[in-house]
Each structure stands twice: as C-alpha cells, then as structure tokens.
DNA sequence: ACCGCGCATTGATCAACGTCAATAATGAGC
DNA sequence: GCTCATTATTGACGTTGATCAATGCGCGGT
C-alpha cells in the first residue's frame, strides 16, 4: 500500500476498503460480462484470470497472488472482461471503484500509486506477449517458474521450493502450450538437473541455470 | 476526447496539451529506458511499439494510429519500457503527465476517461495474448486484418481497402510468426478469394468470410 | 529517372509442438 | 480407508510453421 501518507490519509484509505470476501477454491470472484463495481485486492490465496473468446477458446491471462489487484480490465467497459477464479480458498478486500476514484482525486499519492499499478499491469501483459511471441516451450516454462519463484520470494516464501496451485493444463493455457508439452518440459528440466518435480511440488536446484534456460539454446 | 465538459473545463484540457511534435518515418518517439515525462496522443500518422528483451529478442506489441494514446507503459517505472517508432511521417500531441494528473484530480470526467483508456489497453493486450496463445497462423492474420479494418472504418476510412504501413516482418513479430509465414498466409487468403494483396495494399473482398477465418478450421 | 537495397514471394526440408492413446498416480469425497 | 474422477506422465506419430535458399519486385533516395 502507498507510503508517504499522513495518519489522517491512512485512515481514509483504510475506510476505502469496503468489505472482505471469501472465495472458495474453484469459485469465481467475478465472471466476464458481470457489471464492474469494485476492484479486489488479494489478502490470501491464489487466483487465475481467464478470457473466453466468442468461438469458445480459453486463455489464462494470469495467476494472481496475495497483494495483487484484480479487476482493472472492467473499468473500460463497465463490465468485467475476464473470469477470475480462486485456485485455493482465498480472501479478498473489496474496493468500490467510485470511492477509489473520489479519494484518489484528493490524495495525490493514492492517485499516483493507482496509475502505477495499472501501468505495471500493461507492462506485465507486454512481457507475456513477448513470451508467447518469441520463446520456445522450455524457455516459456523456465520463465514461468522463475517469475513464480521471484514472486514467492518477495512475499517471504522460499524462492526455490513451492507448490504450484494450478494444473498443467492451466499452465499450458497461460503459456500457449498443450498440457503434454508442459509435462514433458518439466520432466526435461528435471532430467537436466535444474529442478525436481513431484506433481505440484517444485524444488529449484539451480535457479541461475533456470534463468539461463529462459534464453535461446546454449 | 472526453465529452460532458463545461466550456471552461474544455479550455483547461486544451491547455493541457503542451506542444506538438513531428516524428519522421523510422524515427523514435521514445526509446526504452528513457525517462518518462509525457503521454503522446497521435494526431496523424502511424506507429509501432516494440519491446526488446535482455537476450535481444524483439516483439512488436502494437500498432497505433490517429487518436490513440502512447506511453502508458512508462508510468509504473518512470521510464519507458518499449520503443515507439513512426512507421510514416507523423505528428503527436505531447501531454505532460504531471499536468494530466493534476487536472484529472479536478475534473472527474477527465479522470474517469483516463482510467478507461488505461483499462482498455489492458483488455487489448489480453486479446493479443489470446491471439498468440490459441490461434493458428492464418487465424492470427485474419484477426489482424479485421482489427485494422475496423480501426480504419471508425476513423472514416475504408474498411475494405487500405495500405499496410508495416513490413511483413513487423506483422510477423506482432503475430508471433516469421515473415515467410505471414507472406504465405496472405497469399493463401488471396487464393481463397477473401482479399487481394499487392505489396502493402490490401483489398478485402469478403469481410464476413475473413471474420470467419479467425475461427478454427471450418 | 535511375539505381540499389530492402522487402516480398515461393519452394524444399526439418524440427518443434500438437494430437491421439494408454497408463499411472493423486487426492477429494464418501 | 477406499474409490473414482481428475490430473499427470510417457510414447508414437502427424502437422504446422520455422529454417534455409533463391529469385523477383518496388520504392526511397539522389
């Protein structure tokens, strides 16, 4: 949350958070087409966001964890443009968007912070475009795991040992691969000694080499 | 530009636009790493945005035309995160970001409009992710052409006859394909009678069928 | 108007990934 | 603790798009 606020301002930002909401594993936080009213800040848990095209194609557009903001895609049209679904039992803070708008008009630090969050989401999406447009299957997997690793680390968890919350199919959808290719890729990274896979449990042995595996074949 | 403003507000939004800037074909509007100060609204011309990864990979992340806003990616870090380059001689309005921030704190219509623009950019990026993640080469090409067609139409130009401003290689980079694949795809769409290609000139004969060509094989 | 280089097209071959299929392992629910 | 459905692994094979290569064309610059 933004720093550099007066105590009074902090109080007002606190009261901005309307309610909390629990979302059980597998349940939607919101669905595409629903009216957009609020943003959601994840307190605990893990989500995926997924877009469904007219012809029925599904694409996972991201995995979100504690501290991240969801729902930004709904501002433009007033309707949510993707489904957000909990991958484990989760809890979110509900942030009514019109109150956020009002308050950010009064507290410029809040305004600036909000703009930064939106901009970073754009940059994140662009790096996924790069991944999908230019990387080979094993490189995508390595990039995906390194990204997860860094995000766990920044939350105080281990960067080298964690449990995946999503299935191979969901990983594949996110990375533009089929689930079999994801499975083979993980097996291959394991064979190369970079990590151990046991179902959803990942132990990274050589994080440096995994980072190198994001780049074209050595 | 936003509607529903008083005359006084319109004046103030007008004075927000600091200067204009001309960018010759091939020249950068900004480069990755440069300090972010302003957003740019395209008055005339055509741009591409491109990200370059650490290991040297390049990915075109979008093509922008008159009326569209560029530079949103720089807000989060204070530095531009991609290159923006003119594909033809162009002119932009320079919008100093700190003045936009101030003014949007006073004019809520402006604030809301700005938030919508950012949100739509996120949604646009997600639909590119869908394209890159799930579509086959010819489907991507069809989707690309249909998108261009609609954007020309909404600007008062022909939806069925236009000139591409970018090379096959740039199209390929955007679509996650090699330039040869782009060329073959265009030839194939031509053979199927959906359109005519003559270098950069495109004439769409069957827009409906082209839209259908975005979906999996019939 | 001309020249030259960048851009586009097309063909042949190849590798990566998808598809289809069979089996195994896991864990959620009773 | 057991069972079944879901998820994951692995193999064999097919297809798509990448790669390599050669040729032709057009347009920008002088």
Short mmCIF file of C-alpha atoms (C1' of nucleotides) in Angstrom, two decimals:
data_model
loop_
_atom_site.label_atom_id
_atom_site.label_comp_id
_atom_site.label_asym_id
_atom_site.label_seq_id
_atom_site.Cartn_x
_atom_site.Cartn_y
_atom_site.Cartn_z
CA UNK A 1 0.00 0.00 0.00
CA UNK A 2 1.11 3.52 -0.69
CA UNK A 3 3.61 5.16 1.58
CA UNK A 4 4.04 8.83 2.36
CA UNK A 5 0.53 9.35 3.67
CA UNK A 6 -0.43 11.34 6.73
CA UNK A 7 -2.19 9.44 9.51
CA UNK A 8 -5.42 11.06 8.51
CA UNK A 9 -4.99 9.97 4.94
CA UNK A 10 -4.15 6.43 6.02
CA UNK A 11 -7.43 6.31 7.93
CA UNK A 12 -9.33 7.37 4.86
CA UNK A 13 -7.63 4.79 2.67
CA UNK A 14 -8.47 2.17 5.28
CA UNK A 15 -12.13 3.03 5.19
CA UNK A 16 -11.97 2.79 1.41
CA UNK A 17 -11.82 -0.95 1.71
CA UNK A 18 -15.49 -1.73 1.90
CA UNK A 19 -15.70 -5.34 2.86
CA UNK A 20 -13.84 -8.56 2.69
CA UNK A 21 -14.97 -11.52 0.73
CA UNK A 22 -14.04 -15.17 0.90
CA UNK A 23 -13.87 -17.22 -2.26
CA UNK A 24 -13.69 -20.98 -2.03
CA UNK A 25 -11.36 -22.95 -4.28
CA UNK A 26 -12.84 -23.28 -7.75
CA UNK A 27 -15.38 -20.49 -7.24
CA UNK A 28 -15.44 -17.31 -9.32
CA UNK A 29 -14.61 -13.92 -7.83
CA UNK A 30 -16.24 -12.43 -10.91
CA UNK A 31 -17.24 -13.57 -14.36
CA UNK A 32 -16.95 -11.99 -17.77
CA UNK A 33 -19.95 -9.83 -18.53
CA UNK A 34 -20.79 -9.03 -14.92
CA UNK A 35 -21.16 -5.38 -14.09
CA UNK A 36 -17.94 -3.85 -12.82
CA UNK A 37 -18.24 -2.12 -9.46
CA UNK A 38 -15.13 -2.88 -7.48
CA UNK A 39 -11.50 -3.79 -7.63
CA UNK A 40 -10.24 -6.63 -5.48
CA UNK A 41 -7.01 -6.82 -3.54
CA UNK A 42 -5.98 -10.34 -2.65
CA UNK A 43 -5.39 -10.83 1.08
CA UNK A 44 -4.73 -14.55 0.99
CA UNK A 45 -4.94 -17.23 -1.62
CA UNK A 46 -4.35 -17.65 -5.31
CA UNK A 47 -6.38 -16.82 -8.42
CA UNK A 48 -6.31 -17.26 -12.15
CA UNK A 49 -7.84 -14.90 -14.70
CA UNK A 50 -9.10 -16.32 -17.94
CA UNK A 51 -10.61 -14.82 -21.09
CA UNK A 52 -13.03 -16.75 -23.27
CA UNK A 53 -13.39 -15.74 -26.91
CA UNK A 54 -16.60 -15.76 -28.91
CA UNK A 55 -15.66 -19.01 -30.58
CA UNK A 56 -15.06 -20.69 -27.25
CA UNK A 57 -11.31 -20.53 -26.95
CA UNK A 58 -9.98 -20.08 -23.44
CA UNK A 59 -6.76 -18.37 -22.46
CA UNK A 60 -5.43 -17.98 -18.95
CA UNK A 61 -4.13 -14.41 -18.83
CA UNK A 62 -2.52 -14.50 -15.42
CA UNK A 63 -2.10 -16.00 -11.99
CA UNK A 64 -2.54 -13.62 -9.07
CA UNK A 65 -1.34 -13.95 -5.51
CA UNK A 66 -1.53 -12.09 -2.20
CA UNK A 67 -1.14 -8.33 -2.51
CA UNK A 68 -2.08 -8.16 -6.15
CA UNK A 69 -5.00 -6.19 -7.55
CA UNK A 70 -7.68 -7.72 -9.75
CA UNK A 71 -10.47 -6.30 -11.86
CA UNK A 72 -8.69 -3.48 -13.71
CA UNK A 73 -9.97 -4.84 -17.02
CA UNK A 74 -13.53 -3.87 -16.07
CA UNK A 75 -13.02 -0.12 -15.86
CA UNK A 76 -13.02 0.49 -19.59
CA UNK A 77 -16.36 -1.05 -20.41
CA UNK A 78 -18.10 -1.11 -17.03
CA UNK A 79 -18.20 -4.88 -17.35
CA UNK A 80 -15.67 -7.48 -16.38
CA UNK A 81 -13.87 -8.82 -19.42
CA UNK A 82 -12.49 -11.99 -17.94
CA UNK A 83 -13.29 -14.64 -15.36
CA UNK A 84 -11.40 -14.60 -12.06
CA UNK A 85 -11.43 -17.90 -10.22
CA UNK A 86 -9.84 -18.97 -6.94
CA UNK A 87 -7.26 -21.75 -7.26
CA UNK A 88 -7.33 -22.22 -3.49
CA UNK A 89 -9.54 -20.94 -0.68
CA UNK A 90 -8.90 -17.21 -0.75
CA UNK A 91 -9.89 -13.89 0.74
CA UNK A 92 -10.01 -10.52 -0.97
CA UNK A 93 -10.61 -6.91 0.01
CA UNK A 94 -13.42 -5.31 -1.95
CA UNK A 95 -12.53 -1.79 -3.14
CA UNK A 96 -15.53 0.09 -4.52
CA UNK A 97 -14.18 1.79 -7.62
CA UNK A 98 -16.14 5.01 -7.37
CA UNK A 99 -14.84 5.55 -3.85
CA UNK A 100 -11.31 4.86 -5.00
CA UNK A 101 -11.82 7.43 -7.76
CA UNK A 102 -13.07 10.06 -5.35
CA UNK A 103 -10.34 9.50 -2.84
CA UNK A 104 -7.61 9.47 -5.46
CA UNK A 105 -8.79 12.92 -6.50
CA UNK A 106 -8.00 14.16 -3.01
CA UNK A 107 -4.88 12.19 -2.18
CA UNK A 108 -2.39 12.55 -4.97
CA UNK A 109 -0.13 9.84 -3.58
CA UNK A 110 -3.01 7.43 -3.88
CA UNK A 111 -3.76 8.61 -7.40
CA UNK A 112 -0.18 8.17 -8.47
CA UNK A 113 0.04 4.76 -6.85
CA UNK A 114 -3.08 3.61 -8.65
CA UNK A 115 -1.77 4.82 -12.00
CA UNK A 116 1.46 2.97 -11.40
CA UNK A 117 -0.37 -0.26 -10.65
CA UNK A 118 -2.34 -0.02 -13.90
CA UNK A 119 0.77 0.82 -15.89
CA UNK A 120 2.66 -2.12 -14.42
CA UNK A 121 -0.18 -4.39 -15.46
CA UNK A 122 0.27 -3.16 -19.03
CA UNK A 123 4.00 -3.82 -18.86
CA UNK A 124 3.37 -7.27 -17.42
CA UNK A 125 0.97 -8.10 -20.24
CA UNK A 126 3.56 -6.97 -22.75
CA UNK A 127 6.16 -9.27 -21.30
CA UNK A 128 3.68 -12.15 -21.63
CA UNK A 129 3.22 -11.14 -25.26
CA UNK A 130 6.98 -11.37 -25.69
CA UNK A 131 6.97 -14.80 -24.05
CA UNK A 132 4.16 -16.06 -26.29
CA UNK A 133 5.54 -14.46 -29.42
CA UNK A 134 9.21 -15.35 -29.26
CA UNK A 135 10.02 -18.11 -26.76
CA UNK A 136 10.20 -21.86 -27.23
CA UNK A 137 8.32 -24.24 -24.97
CA UNK A 138 11.11 -24.92 -22.49
CA UNK A 139 12.07 -21.25 -22.35
CA UNK A 140 8.47 -20.32 -21.55
CA UNK A 141 8.36 -22.84 -18.75
CA UNK A 142 11.62 -21.61 -17.30
CA UNK A 143 10.41 -18.02 -17.45
CA UNK A 144 7.16 -19.01 -15.79
CA UNK A 145 8.91 -20.79 -12.93
CA UNK A 146 11.44 -18.01 -12.42
CA UNK A 147 8.61 -15.49 -12.28
CA UNK A 148 6.73 -17.53 -9.68
CA UNK A 149 9.94 -18.01 -7.73
CA UNK A 150 10.57 -14.26 -7.56
CA UNK A 151 7.02 -13.52 -6.51
CA UNK A 152 7.12 -16.09 -3.73
CA UNK A 153 10.47 -14.69 -2.60
CA UNK A 154 9.15 -11.13 -2.43
CA UNK A 155 6.36 -12.37 -0.18
CA UNK A 156 8.76 -14.00 2.22
CA UNK A 157 8.39 -17.56 0.96
CA UNK A 158 11.06 -19.79 -0.45
CA UNK A 159 12.22 -18.94 -3.94
CA UNK A 160 13.38 -22.49 -4.53
CA UNK A 161 10.63 -24.70 -3.12
CA UNK A 162 6.94 -24.14 -3.64
CA UNK A 163 3.71 -25.78 -4.66
CA UNK A 164 2.01 -24.96 -7.91
CA UNK A 165 -1.62 -24.07 -7.39
CA UNK A 166 -2.63 -24.65 -10.97
CA UNK A 167 -2.87 -27.71 -13.19
CA UNK A 168 -0.60 -28.49 -16.14
CA UNK A 169 -3.48 -27.57 -18.39
CA UNK A 170 -3.79 -24.12 -16.80
CA UNK A 171 -0.05 -23.58 -17.08
CA UNK A 172 -0.27 -24.64 -20.69
CA UNK A 173 -3.12 -22.27 -21.41
CA UNK A 174 -1.16 -19.41 -19.89
CA UNK A 175 2.00 -20.29 -21.83
CA UNK A 176 0.29 -21.09 -25.13
CA UNK A 177 1.20 -24.78 -24.87
CA UNK A 178 -0.64 -28.07 -24.53
CA UNK A 179 -0.57 -29.78 -21.16
CA UNK A 180 1.53 -32.66 -22.53
CA UNK A 181 4.18 -30.19 -23.64
CA UNK A 182 4.20 -28.64 -20.17
CA UNK A 183 4.60 -32.06 -18.60
CA UNK A 184 7.42 -33.01 -20.97
CA UNK A 185 9.13 -29.69 -20.40
CA UNK A 186 9.08 -30.13 -16.63
CA UNK A 187 10.43 -33.65 -16.99
CA UNK A 188 13.19 -32.36 -19.21
CA UNK A 189 14.18 -29.59 -16.79
CA UNK A 190 14.28 -32.28 -14.12
CA UNK A 191 16.44 -34.55 -16.27
CA UNK A 192 18.83 -31.65 -16.78
CA UNK A 193 19.12 -31.39 -13.00
CA UNK A 194 17.76 -27.85 -12.77
CA UNK A 195 14.87 -28.81 -10.52
CA UNK A 196 12.79 -31.63 -9.09
CA UNK A 197 9.13 -32.03 -9.88
CA UNK A 198 6.78 -34.10 -7.83
CA UNK A 199 3.32 -33.33 -9.05
CA UNK A 200 2.62 -29.80 -7.91
CA UNK A 201 5.71 -29.55 -5.77
CA UNK A 202 8.68 -27.79 -7.36
CA UNK A 203 12.19 -27.68 -5.94
CA UNK A 204 14.55 -25.50 -7.90
CA UNK A 205 18.15 -26.68 -7.56
CA UNK A 206 19.89 -24.33 -9.93
CA UNK A 207 17.99 -21.06 -10.10
CA UNK A 208 20.78 -19.41 -12.08
CA UNK A 209 20.73 -22.12 -14.71
CA UNK A 210 16.95 -21.95 -14.82
CA UNK A 211 17.24 -18.26 -15.59
CA UNK A 212 19.70 -19.11 -18.35
CA UNK A 213 17.21 -21.64 -19.70
CA UNK A 214 14.91 -18.70 -20.50
CA UNK A 215 17.32 -17.70 -23.27
CA UNK A 216 17.76 -19.47 -26.60
CA UNK A 217 19.52 -22.84 -26.61
CA UNK A 218 23.09 -22.67 -25.40
CA UNK B 1 -11.60 13.38 -26.19
CA UNK B 2 -13.90 13.32 -23.21
CA UNK B 3 -17.39 14.66 -23.55
CA UNK B 4 -19.58 16.24 -20.90
CA UNK B 5 -17.17 19.02 -20.01
CA UNK B 6 -18.09 22.64 -19.41
CA UNK B 7 -16.55 25.20 -21.74
CA UNK B 8 -14.21 26.23 -19.00
CA UNK B 9 -13.07 22.66 -18.50
CA UNK B 10 -12.55 22.19 -22.20
CA UNK B 11 -10.25 25.19 -22.21
CA UNK B 12 -8.22 23.71 -19.43
CA UNK B 13 -7.93 20.35 -21.15
CA UNK B 14 -6.82 22.16 -24.28
CA UNK B 15 -4.05 23.93 -22.46
CA UNK B 16 -3.00 20.56 -21.05
CA UNK B 17 -1.60 19.66 -24.43
CA UNK B 18 1.82 21.18 -24.09
CA UNK B 19 3.26 21.04 -27.54
CA UNK B 20 3.11 19.12 -30.75
CA UNK B 21 5.92 17.07 -32.09
CA UNK B 22 6.64 15.75 -35.53
CA UNK B 23 8.28 12.38 -35.93
CA UNK B 24 9.69 11.39 -39.29
CA UNK B 25 9.19 7.90 -40.64
CA UNK B 26 11.57 5.49 -38.98
CA UNK B 27 12.39 7.83 -36.11
CA UNK B 28 11.69 7.02 -32.46
CA UNK B 29 9.08 8.91 -30.47
CA UNK B 30 10.72 7.45 -27.38
CA UNK B 31 13.04 4.59 -26.56
CA UNK B 32 13.09 2.03 -23.82
CA UNK B 33 14.95 3.30 -20.79
CA UNK B 34 14.28 6.98 -21.44
CA UNK B 35 12.80 8.92 -18.59
CA UNK B 36 9.00 9.08 -18.76
CA UNK B 37 7.55 12.57 -18.67
CA UNK B 38 4.65 12.68 -21.08
CA UNK B 39 2.00 10.72 -22.82
CA UNK B 40 1.53 11.18 -26.55
CA UNK B 41 -1.72 11.38 -28.47
CA UNK B 42 -1.32 10.67 -32.15
CA UNK B 43 -2.68 13.44 -34.37
CA UNK B 44 -1.62 11.99 -37.68
CA UNK B 45 0.47 9.04 -38.75
CA UNK B 46 1.20 5.53 -37.68
CA UNK B 47 3.45 4.00 -35.03
CA UNK B 48 4.65 0.67 -33.78
CA UNK B 49 5.67 -0.16 -30.22
CA UNK B 50 8.29 -2.80 -29.64
CA UNK B 51 9.85 -4.38 -26.56
CA UNK B 52 13.36 -5.76 -26.57
CA UNK B 53 14.28 -8.41 -24.02
CA UNK B 54 17.59 -8.72 -22.22
CA UNK B 55 18.68 -11.52 -24.53
CA UNK B 56 17.95 -9.40 -27.59
CA UNK B 57 14.58 -10.74 -28.66
CA UNK B 58 12.25 -8.20 -30.19
CA UNK B 59 8.48 -8.26 -30.09
CA UNK B 60 6.16 -5.73 -31.66
CA UNK B 61 3.47 -5.15 -29.04
CA UNK B 62 1.16 -2.96 -31.08
CA UNK B 63 0.47 -0.65 -33.98
CA UNK B 64 -1.03 2.74 -33.12
CA UNK B 65 -2.92 5.14 -35.28
CA UNK B 66 -4.51 8.59 -35.11
CA UNK B 67 -6.38 9.27 -31.89
CA UNK B 68 -4.61 6.62 -29.86
CA UNK B 69 -2.55 7.27 -26.75
CA UNK B 70 1.03 6.11 -26.32
CA UNK B 71 3.40 5.91 -23.39
CA UNK B 72 1.18 4.42 -20.70
CA UNK B 73 3.80 1.74 -20.03
CA UNK B 74 6.16 4.36 -18.62
CA UNK B 75 4.05 5.45 -15.65
CA UNK B 76 4.85 2.45 -13.48
CA UNK B 77 8.61 2.73 -13.51
CA UNK B 78 9.15 6.34 -14.55
CA UNK B 79 10.96 5.02 -17.59
CA UNK B 80 9.64 3.97 -20.94
CA UNK B 81 9.56 0.22 -21.25
CA UNK B 82 9.33 -0.05 -25.01
CA UNK B 83 10.41 1.72 -28.17
CA UNK B 84 7.84 3.71 -30.11
CA UNK B 85 8.75 4.34 -33.72
CA UNK B 86 6.92 6.14 -36.52
CA UNK B 87 6.00 3.94 -39.49
CA UNK B 88 5.22 7.04 -41.52
CA UNK B 89 5.74 10.75 -41.02
CA UNK B 90 3.60 11.53 -38.01
CA UNK B 91 2.58 14.20 -35.56
CA UNK B 92 1.72 13.79 -31.89
CA UNK B 93 0.40 15.94 -29.08
CA UNK B 94 2.68 15.95 -26.06
CA UNK B 95 0.74 15.59 -22.81
CA UNK B 96 2.89 16.26 -19.74
CA UNK B 97 1.87 13.53 -17.33
CA UNK B 98 2.10 15.56 -14.13
CA UNK B 99 -0.25 18.15 -15.58
CA UNK B 100 -2.65 15.44 -16.67
CA UNK B 101 -2.54 14.06 -13.13
CA UNK B 102 -3.28 17.43 -11.58
CA UNK B 103 -6.09 18.23 -13.93
CA UNK B 104 -7.69 14.82 -13.60
CA UNK B 105 -7.86 15.44 -9.85
CA UNK B 106 -10.07 18.43 -10.56
CA UNK B 107 -12.12 17.24 -13.49
CA UNK B 108 -13.60 13.88 -12.66
CA UNK B 109 -14.78 13.27 -16.22
CA UNK B 110 -11.18 13.56 -17.33
CA UNK B 111 -10.04 11.23 -14.57
CA UNK B 112 -12.61 8.64 -15.49
CA UNK B 113 -11.79 8.90 -19.16
CA UNK B 114 -8.12 8.38 -18.47
CA UNK B 115 -8.81 5.33 -16.35
CA UNK B 116 -10.95 3.89 -19.10
CA UNK B 117 -8.20 4.37 -21.66
CA UNK B 118 -5.70 2.53 -19.46
CA UNK B 119 -8.15 -0.26 -18.77
CA UNK B 120 -8.91 -0.71 -22.45
CA UNK B 121 -5.22 -1.01 -23.12
CA UNK B 122 -5.10 -3.89 -20.63
CA UNK B 123 -8.05 -5.57 -22.32
CA UNK B 124 -6.45 -5.07 -25.72
CA UNK B 125 -3.24 -6.68 -24.51
CA UNK B 126 -5.21 -9.63 -23.18
CA UNK B 127 -6.85 -10.19 -26.52
CA UNK B 128 -3.40 -10.23 -28.11
CA UNK B 129 -2.40 -12.84 -25.53
CA UNK B 130 -5.40 -14.89 -26.63
CA UNK B 131 -4.36 -14.50 -30.25
CA UNK B 132 -0.78 -15.56 -29.56
CA UNK B 133 -1.75 -18.35 -27.20
CA UNK B 134 -4.55 -20.08 -29.08
CA UNK B 135 -4.75 -19.12 -32.75
CA UNK B 136 -3.13 -20.69 -35.81
CA UNK B 137 -1.14 -18.64 -38.30
CA UNK B 138 -3.94 -17.93 -40.76
CA UNK B 139 -6.40 -17.15 -37.96
CA UNK B 140 -3.95 -14.66 -36.48
CA UNK B 141 -3.54 -12.98 -39.82
CA UNK B 142 -7.29 -12.76 -40.35
CA UNK B 143 -7.78 -11.33 -36.87
CA UNK B 144 -5.05 -8.78 -37.52
CA UNK B 145 -6.60 -7.62 -40.78
CA UNK B 146 -10.12 -7.48 -39.35
CA UNK B 147 -8.83 -5.39 -36.47
CA UNK B 148 -7.08 -2.96 -38.80
CA UNK B 149 -10.18 -2.83 -40.97
CA UNK B 150 -12.38 -1.85 -38.04
CA UNK B 151 -9.96 0.79 -36.85
CA UNK B 152 -9.75 2.37 -40.29
CA UNK B 153 -13.54 2.29 -40.53
CA UNK B 154 -14.01 4.03 -37.20
CA UNK B 155 -11.71 6.80 -38.45
CA UNK B 156 -13.75 7.35 -41.58
CA UNK B 157 -11.53 5.40 -43.94
CA UNK B 158 -12.45 2.39 -46.00
CA UNK B 159 -12.81 -0.85 -44.08
CA UNK B 160 -12.09 -2.90 -47.19
CA UNK B 161 -9.20 -1.14 -48.90
CA UNK B 162 -6.14 0.18 -47.13
CA UNK B 163 -2.37 0.23 -47.17
CA UNK B 164 -0.35 -1.58 -44.57
CA UNK B 165 2.22 0.72 -43.01
CA UNK B 166 4.36 -2.07 -41.63
CA UNK B 167 6.53 -4.75 -43.21
CA UNK B 168 5.77 -8.47 -43.24
CA UNK B 169 8.48 -8.88 -40.65
CA UNK B 170 6.80 -6.39 -38.30
CA UNK B 171 3.44 -8.08 -38.80
CA UNK B 172 5.14 -11.39 -38.06
CA UNK B 173 6.74 -10.07 -34.90
CA UNK B 174 3.40 -8.78 -33.69
CA UNK B 175 1.65 -12.07 -34.50
CA UNK B 176 4.39 -14.38 -33.25
CA UNK B 177 5.15 -15.64 -36.76
CA UNK B 178 8.05 -15.47 -39.20
CA UNK B 179 7.76 -13.13 -42.15
CA UNK B 180 7.61 -16.06 -44.60
CA UNK B 181 4.59 -17.42 -42.77
CA UNK B 182 2.90 -14.03 -42.98
CA UNK B 183 3.58 -13.87 -46.70
CA UNK B 184 2.28 -17.40 -47.27
CA UNK B 185 -0.79 -16.68 -45.18
CA UNK B 186 -1.65 -13.57 -47.19
CA UNK B 187 -1.17 -15.49 -50.43
CA UNK B 188 -3.44 -18.22 -49.14
CA UNK B 189 -6.19 -15.78 -48.12
CA UNK B 190 -5.87 -14.32 -51.61
CA UNK B 191 -6.12 -17.75 -53.24
CA UNK B 192 -9.25 -18.38 -51.22
CA UNK B 193 -10.70 -15.22 -52.73
CA UNK B 194 -11.14 -13.39 -49.42
CA UNK B 195 -8.91 -10.49 -50.39
CA UNK B 196 -6.32 -9.19 -52.82
CA UNK B 197 -2.79 -8.39 -51.79
CA UNK B 198 -0.46 -6.23 -53.79
CA UNK B 199 2.51 -5.50 -51.62
CA UNK B 200 1.22 -3.23 -48.88
CA UNK B 201 -2.15 -2.68 -50.48
CA UNK B 202 -4.98 -4.81 -49.15
CA UNK B 203 -8.42 -5.08 -50.66
CA UNK B 204 -10.83 -7.15 -48.64
CA UNK B 205 -13.48 -8.77 -50.80
CA UNK B 206 -15.30 -10.86 -48.24
CA UNK B 207 -15.06 -9.24 -44.84
CA UNK B 208 -17.59 -11.65 -43.36
CA UNK B 209 -15.62 -14.65 -44.51
CA UNK B 210 -12.43 -13.07 -43.25
CA UNK B 211 -14.05 -12.76 -39.84
CA UNK B 212 -14.99 -16.42 -40.05
CA UNK B 213 -11.38 -17.24 -40.92
CA UNK B 214 -10.48 -16.06 -37.39
CA UNK B 215 -12.16 -19.16 -36.00
CA UNK B 216 -10.84 -22.73 -36.13
CA UNK B 217 -10.86 -24.55 -39.48
CA UNK B 218 -14.33 -24.81 -40.99
"C1'" DA C 1 14.63 8.82 -63.97
"C1'" DC C 2 17.60 5.61 -62.34
"C1'" DC C 3 19.85 2.81 -59.23
"C1'" DG C 4 20.36 -0.20 -55.45
"C1'" DC C 5 18.92 -2.21 -51.38
"C1'" DG C 6 15.27 -3.61 -48.65
"C1'" DC C 7 11.18 -6.17 -48.94
"C1'" DA C 8 8.27 -9.88 -50.62
"C1'" DT C 9 7.31 -14.31 -52.63
"C1'" DT C 10 7.83 -19.12 -53.17
"C1'" DG C 11 9.85 -23.77 -52.74
"C1'" DA C 12 12.10 -27.65 -50.16
"C1'" DT C 13 13.25 -29.55 -45.94
"C1'" DC C 14 13.20 -30.02 -40.91
"C1'" DA C 15 12.23 -29.60 -36.03
"C1'" DA C 16 9.08 -28.45 -32.51
"C1'" DC C 17 4.97 -28.99 -30.81
"C1'" DG C 18 0.28 -30.92 -31.13
"C1'" DT C 19 -2.57 -34.96 -31.29
"C1'" DC C 20 -4.01 -39.41 -30.03
"C1'" DA C 21 -3.66 -43.01 -26.87
"C1'" DA C 22 -2.54 -45.83 -22.96
"C1'" DT C 23 -1.29 -45.97 -18.26
"C1'" DA C 24 -0.22 -44.34 -13.70
"C1'" DA C 25 -0.61 -41.61 -9.77
"C1'" DT C 26 -3.04 -38.45 -6.76
"C1'" DG C 27 -6.25 -36.63 -3.80
"C1'" DA C 28 -11.07 -35.21 -2.87
"C1'" DG C 29 -15.16 -37.00 -1.15
"C1'" DC C 30 -17.79 -40.62 0.99
"C1'" DG D 1 -9.51 -46.27 4.18
"C1'" DC D 2 -11.38 -46.85 -0.25
"C1'" DT D 3 -12.95 -45.41 -4.62
"C1'" DC D 4 -13.46 -42.82 -8.54
"C1'" DA D 5 -12.56 -38.90 -11.18
"C1'" DT D 6 -9.17 -35.79 -12.09
"C1'" DT D 7 -4.56 -34.93 -13.18
"C1'" DA D 8 -0.04 -36.24 -14.83
"C1'" DT D 9 3.30 -38.89 -17.46
"C1'" DT D 10 5.07 -41.03 -21.45
"C1'" DG D 11 5.20 -42.90 -26.18
"C1'" DA D 12 4.24 -42.92 -31.26
"C1'" DC D 13 3.01 -40.29 -34.94
"C1'" DG D 14 1.24 -36.17 -37.66
"C1'" DT D 15 1.05 -31.30 -38.75
"C1'" DT D 16 2.31 -26.67 -38.59
"C1'" DG D 17 5.23 -23.29 -39.00
"C1'" DA D 18 10.45 -22.35 -38.91
"C1'" DT D 19 14.52 -22.51 -41.48
"C1'" DC D 20 17.36 -22.24 -45.47
"C1'" DA D 21 17.67 -20.67 -50.03
"C1'" DA D 22 16.89 -18.48 -54.44
"C1'" DT D 23 14.56 -15.08 -57.16
"C1'" DG D 24 11.92 -11.02 -58.20
"C1'" DC D 25 9.98 -6.63 -57.32
"C1'" DG D 26 9.26 -1.93 -55.68
"C1'" DC D 27 10.18 2.13 -53.55
"C1'" DG D 28 13.03 5.67 -51.46
"C1'" DG D 29 16.79 8.47 -52.15
"C1'" DT D 30 19.89 11.00 -55.07
#
